[in-house]
PDB file of C-alpha atoms in Angstrom:
ATOM      1  CA  MET A   1     166.239  80.958  23.485  1.00 51.00           C
ATOM      2  CA  ASP A   2     163.289  79.773  25.542  1.00 56.00           C
ATOM      3  CA  PRO A   3     162.591  82.313  28.340  1.00 56.00           C
ATOM      4  CA  GLY A   4     162.106  79.418  30.776  1.00 57.00           C
ATOM      5  CA  HIS A   5     165.693  78.230  30.351  1.00 57.00           C
ATOM      6  CA  SER A   6     168.899  80.019  31.180  1.00 58.00           C
ATOM      7  CA  GLN A   7     172.071  79.442  29.266  1.00 65.00           C
ATOM      8  CA  VAL A   8     175.023  78.586  31.495  1.00 75.00           C
ATOM      9  CA  ILE A   9     177.724  78.264  28.859  1.00 83.00           C
ATOM     10  CA  ARG A  10     177.330  79.997  25.487  1.00 88.00           C
ATOM     11  CA  ILE A  11     178.782  78.016  22.575  1.00 90.00           C
ATOM     12  CA  ASP A  12     178.940  79.748  19.198  1.00 92.00           C
ATOM     13  CA  ALA A  13     181.421  77.421  17.472  1.00 93.00           C
ATOM     14  CA  VAL A  14     182.388  73.764  17.867  1.00 93.00           C
ATOM     15  CA  TRP A  15     185.698  72.249  16.795  1.00 94.00           C
ATOM     16  CA  LEU A  16     186.687  68.587  16.878  1.00 93.00           C
ATOM     17  CA  ALA A  17     190.295  67.360  17.013  1.00 92.00           C
ATOM     18  CA  THR A  18     190.772  64.127  15.109  1.00 90.00           C
ATOM     19  CA  THR A  19     193.986  63.061  16.882  1.00 90.00           C
ATOM     20  CA  PRO A  20     193.330  61.099  20.107  1.00 92.00           C
ATOM     21  CA  MET A  21     194.076  62.677  23.493  1.00 94.00           C
ATOM     22  CA  ASP A  22     195.003  61.042  26.782  1.00 94.00           C
ATOM     23  CA  MET A  23     191.861  61.303  28.919  1.00 94.00           C
ATOM     24  CA  ARG A  24     193.954  61.784  32.059  1.00 94.00           C
ATOM     25  CA  ALA A  25     194.646  65.311  30.792  1.00 93.00           C
ATOM     26  CA  GLY A  26     193.460  68.063  33.094  1.00 95.00           C
ATOM     27  CA  THR A  27     192.401  71.605  32.241  1.00 95.00           C
ATOM     28  CA  ASP A  28     195.897  72.993  31.650  1.00 96.00           C
ATOM     29  CA  THR A  29     196.987  70.070  29.471  1.00 95.00           C
ATOM     30  CA  ALA A  30     193.731  70.188  27.475  1.00 96.00           C
ATOM     31  CA  LEU A  31     194.101  73.949  27.013  1.00 96.00           C
ATOM     32  CA  ALA A  32     197.691  73.492  25.801  1.00 96.00           C
ATOM     33  CA  ARG A  33     196.387  70.871  23.348  1.00 94.00           C
ATOM     34  CA  VAL A  34     193.718  73.304  22.073  1.00 95.00           C
ATOM     35  CA  VAL A  35     196.364  75.966  21.473  1.00 95.00           C
ATOM     36  CA  GLY A  36     198.609  73.410  19.752  1.00 93.00           C
ATOM     37  CA  VAL A  37     195.911  72.011  17.454  1.00 91.00           C
ATOM     38  CA  PHE A  38     193.708  75.061  16.855  1.00 93.00           C
ATOM     39  CA  GLY A  39     196.187  77.908  17.378  1.00 94.00           C
ATOM     40  CA  ALA A  40     194.222  79.581  20.202  1.00 95.00           C
ATOM     41  CA  ALA A  41     191.266  79.083  22.515  1.00 95.00           C
ATOM     42  CA  HIS A  42     188.573  81.474  21.306  1.00 96.00           C
ATOM     43  CA  PRO A  43     185.748  82.713  23.556  1.00 95.00           C
ATOM     44  CA  HIS A  44     182.420  80.863  23.286  1.00 94.00           C
ATOM     45  CA  THR A  45     184.022  77.983  21.427  1.00 95.00           C
ATOM     46  CA  ALA A  46     183.931  74.287  22.340  1.00 95.00           C
ATOM     47  CA  TYR A  47     186.868  72.018  21.518  1.00 96.00           C
ATOM     48  CA  LEU A  48     186.279  68.242  21.496  1.00 95.00           C
ATOM     49  CA  PHE A  49     188.793  65.431  21.968  1.00 94.00           C
ATOM     50  CA  ALA A  50     188.421  61.651  22.222  1.00 94.00           C
ATOM     51  CA  ASN A  51     190.682  58.841  23.362  1.00 94.00           C
ATOM     52  CA  LYS A  52     192.081  56.182  20.977  1.00 92.00           C
ATOM     53  CA  ARG A  53     189.129  53.838  21.515  1.00 92.00           C
ATOM     54  CA  ALA A  54     186.672  56.738  21.026  1.00 91.00           C
ATOM     55  CA  ASN A  55     184.613  55.678  24.045  1.00 93.00           C
ATOM     56  CA  ARG A  56     185.609  58.744  26.099  1.00 95.00           C
ATOM     57  CA  LEU A  57     185.200  62.379  25.187  1.00 94.00           C
ATOM     58  CA  LYS A  58     186.486  65.649  26.668  1.00 96.00           C
ATOM     59  CA  VAL A  59     185.086  69.066  25.842  1.00 95.00           C
ATOM     60  CA  LEU A  60     186.941  72.252  26.666  1.00 96.00           C
ATOM     61  CA  VAL A  61     184.971  75.506  26.451  1.00 95.00           C
ATOM     62  CA  HIS A  62     186.356  79.014  26.813  1.00 93.00           C
ATOM     63  CA  ASP A  63     183.408  81.097  28.081  1.00 90.00           C
ATOM     64  CA  GLY A  64     185.132  84.465  27.719  1.00 87.00           C
ATOM     65  CA  MET A  65     186.176  84.594  31.369  1.00 90.00           C
ATOM     66  CA  GLY A  66     187.494  81.124  32.150  1.00 92.00           C
ATOM     67  CA  ILE A  67     187.799  77.543  30.996  1.00 94.00           C
ATOM     68  CA  TRP A  68     185.309  74.681  31.458  1.00 95.00           C
ATOM     69  CA  LEU A  69     186.369  71.064  31.000  1.00 96.00           C
ATOM     70  CA  ALA A  70     183.794  68.292  30.807  1.00 95.00           C
ATOM     71  CA  ALA A  71     184.135  64.558  30.231  1.00 95.00           C
ATOM     72  CA  ARG A  72     181.715  61.928  28.902  1.00 93.00           C
ATOM     73  CA  ARG A  73     182.147  58.175  28.781  1.00 93.00           C
ATOM     74  CA  LEU A  74     180.055  55.617  26.939  1.00 89.00           C
ATOM     75  CA  HIS A  75     179.561  52.337  28.796  1.00 88.00           C
ATOM     76  CA  GLN A  76     178.933  50.508  25.522  1.00 89.00           C
ATOM     77  CA  GLY A  77     179.942  51.311  21.984  1.00 88.00           C
ATOM     78  CA  LYS A  78     181.951  54.321  20.929  1.00 89.00           C
ATOM     79  CA  PHE A  79     181.557  57.844  19.640  1.00 88.00           C
ATOM     80  CA  ALA A  80     181.412  58.301  15.860  1.00 84.00           C
ATOM     81  CA  TRP A  81     184.909  59.796  15.692  1.00 84.00           C
ATOM     82  CA  PRO A  82     186.941  60.459  12.544  1.00 80.00           C
ATOM     83  CA  LEU A  83     190.122  58.783  13.824  1.00 63.00           C
ATOM     84  CA  GLY A  84     192.908  58.714  11.258  1.00 62.00           C
ATOM     85  CA  SER A  85     191.314  61.544   9.297  1.00 62.00           C
ATOM     86  CA  ALA A  86     193.536  63.567   6.966  1.00 61.00           C
ATOM     87  CA  ALA A  87     192.256  66.750   8.635  1.00 71.00           C
ATOM     88  CA  ALA A  88     193.558  67.480  12.157  1.00 75.00           C
ATOM     89  CA  GLN A  89     190.401  69.422  12.990  1.00 83.00           C
ATOM     90  CA  LEU A  90     186.777  69.654  11.880  1.00 84.00           C
ATOM     91  CA  SER A  91     184.060  72.219  12.487  1.00 87.00           C
ATOM     92  CA  LEU A  92     180.683  70.933  13.734  1.00 89.00           C
ATOM     93  CA  SER A  93     177.229  72.484  13.886  1.00 87.00           C
ATOM     94  CA  ARG A  94     175.256  72.548  17.133  1.00 84.00           C
ATOM     95  CA  ALA A  95     173.012  69.728  15.841  1.00 84.00           C
ATOM     96  CA  GLN A  96     176.107  67.642  15.079  1.00 87.00           C
ATOM     97  CA  LEU A  97     177.485  68.320  18.581  1.00 87.00           C
ATOM     98  CA  ASP A  98     174.199  67.255  20.162  1.00 86.00           C
ATOM     99  CA  ALA A  99     174.212  64.007  18.132  1.00 86.00           C
ATOM    100  CA  LEU A 100     177.889  63.322  18.850  1.00 87.00           C
ATOM    101  CA  VAL A 101     177.619  63.546  22.649  1.00 85.00           C
ATOM    102  CA  LEU A 102     174.701  61.091  22.516  1.00 84.00           C
ATOM    103  CA  GLY A 103     176.834  58.632  20.549  1.00 83.00           C
ATOM    104  CA  LEU A 104     174.855  59.092  17.336  1.00 82.00           C
ATOM    105  CA  PRO A 105     176.341  59.311  13.803  1.00 81.00           C
ATOM    106  CA  TRP A 106     176.744  63.105  13.746  1.00 82.00           C
ATOM    107  CA  GLN A 107     178.259  63.077  10.237  1.00 77.00           C
ATOM    108  CA  ARG A 108     174.782  62.328   8.876  1.00 73.00           C
ATOM    109  CA  MET A 109     173.218  65.414  10.454  1.00 70.00           C
ATOM    110  CA  GLY A 110     172.647  68.426   8.232  1.00 64.00           C
ATOM    111  CA  GLU A 111     171.167  71.792   8.946  1.00 58.00           C
ATOM    112  CA  ALA A 112     167.883  71.758  10.875  1.00 54.00           C
ATOM    113  CA  GLY A 113     168.354  68.072  11.702  1.00 55.00           C
ATOM    114  CA  ILE A 114     167.961  66.921   8.110  1.00 60.00           C
ATOM    115  CA  ILE A 115     169.630  63.559   7.423  1.00 56.00           C
ATOM    116  CA  ARG A 116     171.553  63.814   4.165  1.00 56.00           C
ATOM    117  CA  MET A 117     173.370  60.450   4.033  1.00 59.00           C
ATOM    118  CA  VAL A 118     172.197  56.904   4.593  1.00 57.00           C
TER     119      VAL A 118
END
């Protein structure tokens, strides 16, 4: 980590739920959804959910002491979301998370930012 930057929320693992979630869900409802889909909310883990249209995103993070819930909305377009996927959950790398929240095709990101698919 750069000594000039402090880390507010540590994220060691990122999980994405492929089934849409109602974006009106608050912290308790989102946490219940995490437990239902992933079995438990693990410390330093981010859990991502999108709505049916995939233009809104919620991220729940357990920081080891409490729960953070953040939301992001795209004004145009939609997130590259695997709706209707056979898998109920997917693991993402940090580079994939960074691409996803920007609305970029995160599935194309490999390790160290290498693009592996065209």
